Short mmCIF file of C-alpha atoms in Angstrom, two decimals:
data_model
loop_
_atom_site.label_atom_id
_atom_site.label_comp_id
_atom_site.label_asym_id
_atom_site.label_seq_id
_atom_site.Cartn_x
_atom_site.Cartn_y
_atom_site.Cartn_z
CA UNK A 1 2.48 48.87 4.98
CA UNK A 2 3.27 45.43 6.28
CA UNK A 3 4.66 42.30 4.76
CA UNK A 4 1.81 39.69 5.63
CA UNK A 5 2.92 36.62 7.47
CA UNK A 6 5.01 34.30 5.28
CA UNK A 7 4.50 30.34 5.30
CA UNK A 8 7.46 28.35 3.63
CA UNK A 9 6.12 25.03 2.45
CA UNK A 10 8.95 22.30 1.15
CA UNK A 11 7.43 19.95 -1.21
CA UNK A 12 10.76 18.14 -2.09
CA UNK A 13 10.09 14.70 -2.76
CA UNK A 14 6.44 14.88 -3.02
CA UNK A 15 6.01 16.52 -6.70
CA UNK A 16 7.03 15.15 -9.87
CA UNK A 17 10.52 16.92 -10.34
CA UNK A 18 13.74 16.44 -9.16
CA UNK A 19 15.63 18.46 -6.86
CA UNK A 20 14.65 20.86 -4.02
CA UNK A 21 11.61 22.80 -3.62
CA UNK A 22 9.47 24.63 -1.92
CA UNK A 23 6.30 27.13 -2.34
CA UNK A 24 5.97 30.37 -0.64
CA UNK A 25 3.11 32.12 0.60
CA UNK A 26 1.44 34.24 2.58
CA UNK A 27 -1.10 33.40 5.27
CA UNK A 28 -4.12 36.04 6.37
CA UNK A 29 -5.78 34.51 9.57
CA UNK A 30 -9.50 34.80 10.48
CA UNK A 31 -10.38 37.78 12.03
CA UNK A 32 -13.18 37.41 14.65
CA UNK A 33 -14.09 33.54 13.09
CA UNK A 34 -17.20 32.18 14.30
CA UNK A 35 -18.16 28.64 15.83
CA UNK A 36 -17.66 26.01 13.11
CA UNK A 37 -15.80 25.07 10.14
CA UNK A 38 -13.50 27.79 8.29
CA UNK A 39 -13.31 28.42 4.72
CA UNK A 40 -9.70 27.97 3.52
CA UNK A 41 -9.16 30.10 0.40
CA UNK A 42 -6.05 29.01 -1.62
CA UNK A 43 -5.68 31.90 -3.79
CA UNK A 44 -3.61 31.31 -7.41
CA UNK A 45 -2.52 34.18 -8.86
CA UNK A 46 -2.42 34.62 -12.90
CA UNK A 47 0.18 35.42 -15.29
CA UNK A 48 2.95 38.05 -13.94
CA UNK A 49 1.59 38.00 -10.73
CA UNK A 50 3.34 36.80 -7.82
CA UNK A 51 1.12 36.16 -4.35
CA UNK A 52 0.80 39.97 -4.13
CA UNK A 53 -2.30 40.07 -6.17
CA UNK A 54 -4.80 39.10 -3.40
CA UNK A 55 -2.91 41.59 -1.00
CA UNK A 56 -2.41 45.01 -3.29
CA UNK A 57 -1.21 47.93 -1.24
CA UNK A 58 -1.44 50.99 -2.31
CA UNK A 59 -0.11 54.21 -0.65
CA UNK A 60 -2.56 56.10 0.71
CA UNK A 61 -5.10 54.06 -0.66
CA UNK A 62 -6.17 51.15 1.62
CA UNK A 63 -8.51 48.49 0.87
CA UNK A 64 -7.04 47.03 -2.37
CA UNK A 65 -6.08 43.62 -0.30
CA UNK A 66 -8.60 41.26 -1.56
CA UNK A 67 -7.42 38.47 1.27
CA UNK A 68 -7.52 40.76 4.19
CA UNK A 69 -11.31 41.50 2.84
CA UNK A 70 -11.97 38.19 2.74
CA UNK A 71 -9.94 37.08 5.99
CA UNK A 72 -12.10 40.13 8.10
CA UNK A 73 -15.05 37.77 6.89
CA UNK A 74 -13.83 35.02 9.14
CA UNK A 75 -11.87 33.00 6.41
CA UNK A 76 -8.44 31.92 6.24
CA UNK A 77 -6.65 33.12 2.85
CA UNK A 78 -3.63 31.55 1.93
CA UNK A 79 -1.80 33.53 -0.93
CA UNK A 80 0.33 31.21 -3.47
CA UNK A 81 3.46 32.09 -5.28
CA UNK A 82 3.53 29.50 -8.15
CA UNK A 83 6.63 27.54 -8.74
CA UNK A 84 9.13 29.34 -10.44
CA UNK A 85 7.54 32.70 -9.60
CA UNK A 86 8.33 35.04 -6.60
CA UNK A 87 9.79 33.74 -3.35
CA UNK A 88 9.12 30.16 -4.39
CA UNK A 89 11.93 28.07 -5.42
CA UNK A 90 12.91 28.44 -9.35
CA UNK A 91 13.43 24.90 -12.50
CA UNK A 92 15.81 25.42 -14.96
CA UNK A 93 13.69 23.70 -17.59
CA UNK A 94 10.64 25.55 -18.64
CA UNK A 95 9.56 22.90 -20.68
CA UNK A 96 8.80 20.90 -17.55
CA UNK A 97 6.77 23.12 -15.96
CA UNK A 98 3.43 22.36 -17.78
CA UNK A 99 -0.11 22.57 -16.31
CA UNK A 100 -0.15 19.72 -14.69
CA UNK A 101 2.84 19.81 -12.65
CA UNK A 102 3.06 23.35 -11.53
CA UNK A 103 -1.30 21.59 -10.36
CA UNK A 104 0.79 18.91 -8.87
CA UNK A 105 3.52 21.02 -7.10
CA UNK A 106 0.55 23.41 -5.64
CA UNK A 107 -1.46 20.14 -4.65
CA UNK A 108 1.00 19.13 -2.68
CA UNK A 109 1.45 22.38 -0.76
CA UNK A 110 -1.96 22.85 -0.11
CA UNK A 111 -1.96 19.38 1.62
CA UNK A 112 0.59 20.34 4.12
CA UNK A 113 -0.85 23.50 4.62
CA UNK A 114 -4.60 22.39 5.18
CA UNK A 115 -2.97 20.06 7.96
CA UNK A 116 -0.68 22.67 9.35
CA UNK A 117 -3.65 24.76 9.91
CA UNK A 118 -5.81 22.34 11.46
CA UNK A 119 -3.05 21.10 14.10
CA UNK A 120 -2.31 24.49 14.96
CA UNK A 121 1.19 25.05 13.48
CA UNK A 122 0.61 27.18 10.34
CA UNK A 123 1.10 30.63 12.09
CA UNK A 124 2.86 31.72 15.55
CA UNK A 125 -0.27 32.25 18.02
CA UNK A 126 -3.09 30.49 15.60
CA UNK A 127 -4.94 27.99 17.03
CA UNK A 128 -6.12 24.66 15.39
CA UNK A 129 -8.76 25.48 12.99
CA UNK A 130 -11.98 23.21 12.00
CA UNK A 131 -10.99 23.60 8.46
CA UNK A 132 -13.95 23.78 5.36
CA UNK A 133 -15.03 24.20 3.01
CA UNK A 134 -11.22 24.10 1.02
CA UNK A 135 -11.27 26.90 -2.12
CA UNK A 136 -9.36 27.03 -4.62
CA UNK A 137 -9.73 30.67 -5.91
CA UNK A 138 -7.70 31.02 -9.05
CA UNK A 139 -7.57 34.10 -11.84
CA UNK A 140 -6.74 33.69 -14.79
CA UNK A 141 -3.73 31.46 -15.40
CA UNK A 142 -4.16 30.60 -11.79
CA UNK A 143 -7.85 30.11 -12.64
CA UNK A 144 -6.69 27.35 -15.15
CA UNK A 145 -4.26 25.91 -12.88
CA UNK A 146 -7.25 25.46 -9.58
CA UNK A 147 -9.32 23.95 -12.76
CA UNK A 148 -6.29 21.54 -13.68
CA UNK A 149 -5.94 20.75 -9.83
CA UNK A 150 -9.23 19.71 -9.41
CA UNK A 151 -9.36 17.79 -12.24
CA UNK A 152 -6.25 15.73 -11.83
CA UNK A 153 -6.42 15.87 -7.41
CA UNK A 154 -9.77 16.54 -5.95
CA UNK A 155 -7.58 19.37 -4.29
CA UNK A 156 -11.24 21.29 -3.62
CA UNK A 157 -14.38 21.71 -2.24
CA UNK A 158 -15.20 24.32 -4.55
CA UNK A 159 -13.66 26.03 -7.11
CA UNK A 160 -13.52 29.97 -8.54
CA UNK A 161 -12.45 30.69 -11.39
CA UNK A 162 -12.10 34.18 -12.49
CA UNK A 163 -11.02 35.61 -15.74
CA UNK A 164 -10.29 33.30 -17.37
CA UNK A 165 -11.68 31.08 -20.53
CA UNK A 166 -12.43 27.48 -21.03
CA UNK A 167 -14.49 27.78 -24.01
CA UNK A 168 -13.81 30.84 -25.61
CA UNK A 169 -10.28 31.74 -24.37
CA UNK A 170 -9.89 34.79 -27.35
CA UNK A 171 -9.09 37.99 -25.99
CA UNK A 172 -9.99 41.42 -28.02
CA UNK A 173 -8.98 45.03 -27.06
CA UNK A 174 -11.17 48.07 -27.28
CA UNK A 175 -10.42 47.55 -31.35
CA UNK A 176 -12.15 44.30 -31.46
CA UNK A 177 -9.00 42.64 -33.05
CA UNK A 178 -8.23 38.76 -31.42
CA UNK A 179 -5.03 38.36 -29.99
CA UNK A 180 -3.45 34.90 -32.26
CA UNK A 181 -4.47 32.05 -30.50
CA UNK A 182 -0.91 29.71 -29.88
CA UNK A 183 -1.20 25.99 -30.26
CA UNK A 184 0.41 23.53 -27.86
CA UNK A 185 2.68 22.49 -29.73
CA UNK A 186 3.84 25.87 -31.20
CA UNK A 187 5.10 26.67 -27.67
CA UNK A 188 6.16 23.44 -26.53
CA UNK A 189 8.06 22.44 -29.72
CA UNK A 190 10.80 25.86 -28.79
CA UNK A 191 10.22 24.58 -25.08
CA UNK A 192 11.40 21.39 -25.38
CA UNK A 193 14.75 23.19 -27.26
CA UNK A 194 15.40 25.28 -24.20
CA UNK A 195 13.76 28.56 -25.90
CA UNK A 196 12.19 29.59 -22.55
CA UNK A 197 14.95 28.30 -20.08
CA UNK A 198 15.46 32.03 -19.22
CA UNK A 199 12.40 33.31 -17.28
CA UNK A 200 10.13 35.33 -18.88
CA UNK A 201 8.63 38.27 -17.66
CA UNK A 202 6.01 39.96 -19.19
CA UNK A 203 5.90 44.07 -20.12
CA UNK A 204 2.36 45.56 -18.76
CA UNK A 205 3.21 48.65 -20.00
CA UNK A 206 2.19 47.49 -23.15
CA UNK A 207 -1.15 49.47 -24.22
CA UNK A 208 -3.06 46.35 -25.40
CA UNK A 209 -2.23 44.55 -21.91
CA UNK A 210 -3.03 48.14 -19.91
CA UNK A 211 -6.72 48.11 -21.82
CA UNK A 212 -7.29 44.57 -21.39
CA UNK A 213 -5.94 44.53 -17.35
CA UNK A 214 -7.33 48.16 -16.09
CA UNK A 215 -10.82 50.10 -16.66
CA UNK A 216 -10.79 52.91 -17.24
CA UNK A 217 -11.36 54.33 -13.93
CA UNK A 218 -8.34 52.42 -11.91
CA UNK A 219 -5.98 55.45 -10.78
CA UNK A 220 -2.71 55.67 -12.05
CA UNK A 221 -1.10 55.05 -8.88
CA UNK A 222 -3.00 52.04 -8.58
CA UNK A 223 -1.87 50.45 -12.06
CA UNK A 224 1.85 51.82 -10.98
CA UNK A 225 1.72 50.06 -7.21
CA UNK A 226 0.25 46.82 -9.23
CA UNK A 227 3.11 46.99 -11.55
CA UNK A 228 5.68 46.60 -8.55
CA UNK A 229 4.03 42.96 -8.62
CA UNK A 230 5.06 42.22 -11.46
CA UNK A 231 6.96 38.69 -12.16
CA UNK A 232 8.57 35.69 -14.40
CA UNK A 233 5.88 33.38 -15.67
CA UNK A 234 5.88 29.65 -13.98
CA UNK A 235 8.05 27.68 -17.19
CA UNK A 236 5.71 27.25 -20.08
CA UNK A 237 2.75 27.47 -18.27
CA UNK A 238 2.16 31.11 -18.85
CA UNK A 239 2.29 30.70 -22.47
CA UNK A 240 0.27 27.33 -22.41
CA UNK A 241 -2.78 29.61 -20.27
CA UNK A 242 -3.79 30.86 -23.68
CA UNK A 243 -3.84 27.76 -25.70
CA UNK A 244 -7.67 27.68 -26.39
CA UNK A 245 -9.56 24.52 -24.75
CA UNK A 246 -6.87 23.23 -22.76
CA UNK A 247 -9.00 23.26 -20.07
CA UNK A 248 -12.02 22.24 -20.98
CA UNK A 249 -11.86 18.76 -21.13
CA UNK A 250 -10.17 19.23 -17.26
CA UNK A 251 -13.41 21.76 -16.60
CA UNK A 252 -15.86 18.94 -17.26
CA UNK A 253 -14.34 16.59 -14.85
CA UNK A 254 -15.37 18.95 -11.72
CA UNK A 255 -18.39 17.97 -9.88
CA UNK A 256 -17.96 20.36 -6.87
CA UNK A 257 -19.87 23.63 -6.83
CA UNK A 258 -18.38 26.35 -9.48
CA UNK A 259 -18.19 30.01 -9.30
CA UNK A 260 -17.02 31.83 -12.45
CA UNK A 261 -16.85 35.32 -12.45
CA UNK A 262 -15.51 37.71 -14.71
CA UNK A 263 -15.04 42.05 -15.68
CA UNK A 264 -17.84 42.96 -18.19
CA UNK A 265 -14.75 43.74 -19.99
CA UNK A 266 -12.50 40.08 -19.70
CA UNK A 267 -11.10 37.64 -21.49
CA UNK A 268 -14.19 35.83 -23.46
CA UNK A 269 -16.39 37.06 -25.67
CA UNK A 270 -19.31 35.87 -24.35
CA UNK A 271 -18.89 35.44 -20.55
CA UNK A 272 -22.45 32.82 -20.28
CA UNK A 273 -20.64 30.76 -22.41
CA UNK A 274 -17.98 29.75 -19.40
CA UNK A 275 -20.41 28.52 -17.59
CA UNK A 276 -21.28 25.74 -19.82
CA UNK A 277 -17.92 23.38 -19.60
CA UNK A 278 -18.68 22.72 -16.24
CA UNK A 279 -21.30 20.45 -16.89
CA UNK A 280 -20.61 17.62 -14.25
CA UNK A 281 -21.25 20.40 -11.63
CA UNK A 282 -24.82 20.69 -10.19
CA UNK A 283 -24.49 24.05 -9.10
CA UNK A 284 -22.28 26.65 -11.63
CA UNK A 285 -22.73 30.51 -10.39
CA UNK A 286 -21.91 32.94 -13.07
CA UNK A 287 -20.84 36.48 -11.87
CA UNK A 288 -19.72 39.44 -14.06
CA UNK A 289 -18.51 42.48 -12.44
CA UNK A 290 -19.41 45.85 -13.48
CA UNK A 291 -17.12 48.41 -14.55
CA UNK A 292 -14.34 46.34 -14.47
CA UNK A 293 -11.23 44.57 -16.41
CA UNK A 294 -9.13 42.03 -16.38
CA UNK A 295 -7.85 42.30 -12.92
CA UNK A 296 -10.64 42.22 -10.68
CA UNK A 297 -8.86 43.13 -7.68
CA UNK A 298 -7.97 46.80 -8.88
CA UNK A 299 -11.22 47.69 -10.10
CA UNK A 300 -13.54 50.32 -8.44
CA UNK A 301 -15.81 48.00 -7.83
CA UNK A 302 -13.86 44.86 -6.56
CA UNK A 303 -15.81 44.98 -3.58
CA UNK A 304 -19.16 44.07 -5.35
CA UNK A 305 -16.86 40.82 -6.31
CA UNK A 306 -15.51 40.02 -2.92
CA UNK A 307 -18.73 40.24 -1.23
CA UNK A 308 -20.74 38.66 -3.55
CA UNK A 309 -17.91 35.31 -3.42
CA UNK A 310 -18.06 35.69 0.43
CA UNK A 311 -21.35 35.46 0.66
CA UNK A 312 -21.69 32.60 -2.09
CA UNK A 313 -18.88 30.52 -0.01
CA UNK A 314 -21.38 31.12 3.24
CA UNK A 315 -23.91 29.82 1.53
CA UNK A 316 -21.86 26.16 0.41
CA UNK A 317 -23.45 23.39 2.03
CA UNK A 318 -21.86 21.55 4.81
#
């Protein structure tokens, strides 16, 4: 196993906090792109999850890396690691990482990336690329955040948003019992006190999370090599993911092409039901992947997923 090819982006001065910054990620080139414009993929990973959720590796087990899939396709994926999570550069005040500015932070690095690839200096030995269409590919918290980035920064061409709920944002496990549904100011009130100053990482060990994440089918050496991944949450934007509606308004301001797709098994109770906040979008693809969780991307049948979003992002016109 190899550590994919690792592109440093400093935002300082272009985001709305104070002090230094920057945004790591990790850049999967084309392989074998044809003539014409190429699909940039700028991949948001959810809750716990650093950048190494579109590029799983699993011993002995190949084919869990849902950007080299997508890359072999002749797209360029660009993996993010939020701020405050991974190799990106930390806050110290949780409370000010909210929605919109971890959006705004992630904005700006996508600008400076989108031009680095198109002049040629993203990656040692890539040439300029003819970028489009630009997606933003987000699950679940990241699925919120590519929603809040679209809303607030036209950031897109076309968004996908996977697992994750604008209109009915309850989870159950196998028991049918709702996981309490936090208000925005229940987590923001403690916030604004310093109550999640420390970075919080979240157990997955936990049997409701394992149900809710993992079919029943995912090995347990795949769970155990996703596990490695596991990270601090971006400030109170974690928490804030699972605030029902706090998308939705944000959801019916995008008027680019939507995909949403989700696990038969997710996090709404009625997956057609995601499809409707998205009503300023002419053209809203529902996809719901069978035999699968939470996380897509470990799933037996993650291919079915990847293929069918490759072949919808072929499809986008112009």
């Amino acid at each position: 196993m190899s550590t994919p090819p690792s592109v440093h982006v400093d935002v300082t001065g272009s985001i709305p906090l104070d002090g230094e910054h920057h945004i790591a990620t990790w850049a999967f080139p084309p392989q074998d792109a044809a003539d014409g414009p190429v699909p940039l993929l700028f991949c948001l990973p959810g809750g716990s999850y650093t950048k190494a959720y579109w590029h799983l590796e699993v011993p002995g087990r190949p084919g869990y890396s849902f950007a080299e899939h997508l890359a072999a396709q002749g797209m360029l994926v660009i993996a993010v690691d939020h701020i405050g999570v991974g190799e990106s550069s930390g806050h110290p005040r949780a409370a000010e990482l909210t929605p919109d500015v971890v959006a705004a932070v992630n904005a700006a690095a996508l600008t400076k990336l989108r031009a680095r690839a198109a002049d040629g200096s993203l990656l040692p030995g890539l040439p300029p690329l003819p970028i489009g269409p630009v997606v933003g590919v987000g699950h679940s918290m990241g699925a919120m955040l590519a929603i809040f980035q679209q809303s607030l920064h036209e950031s897109f061409d076309t968004v996908v948003s996977l697992g994750y709920g604008t209109s009915g944002p309850i989870v159950t496990f196998g028991d049918d019992t709702p996981v309490g549904a936090p208000t925005f100011e229940s987590i923001m009130g403690p916030a604004r006190s310093g109550a999640f100053d420390t970075p919080f990482q979240a157990d997955r060990t936990m049997p409701a999370l394992r149900e809710h994440f993992y079919a029943d089918d995912v090995p347990e050496d795949v769970i155990a090599a996703d596990d490695l991944t596991s990270t601090t949450l971006p400030g109170v934007t974690g928490p804030l993911s699972i605030v029902p509606f706090i998308a939705t308004d944000h959801a019916g301001r995008i008027r680019c092409p939507v995909f949403v797709g989700f696990g038969d098994r997710d996090s709404t109770p009625c997956h057609r039901d995601e499809t409707r906040p998205f009503y300023s979008s002419r053209d809203v693809t529902l996809y719901v992947l069978p035999k699968s969780a939470h996380c897509h991307n470990s799933a037996g049948t993650r291919h079915l997923l990847w293929d069918r979003l490759a072949g919808w992002i072929r499809s986008l016109p112009g």
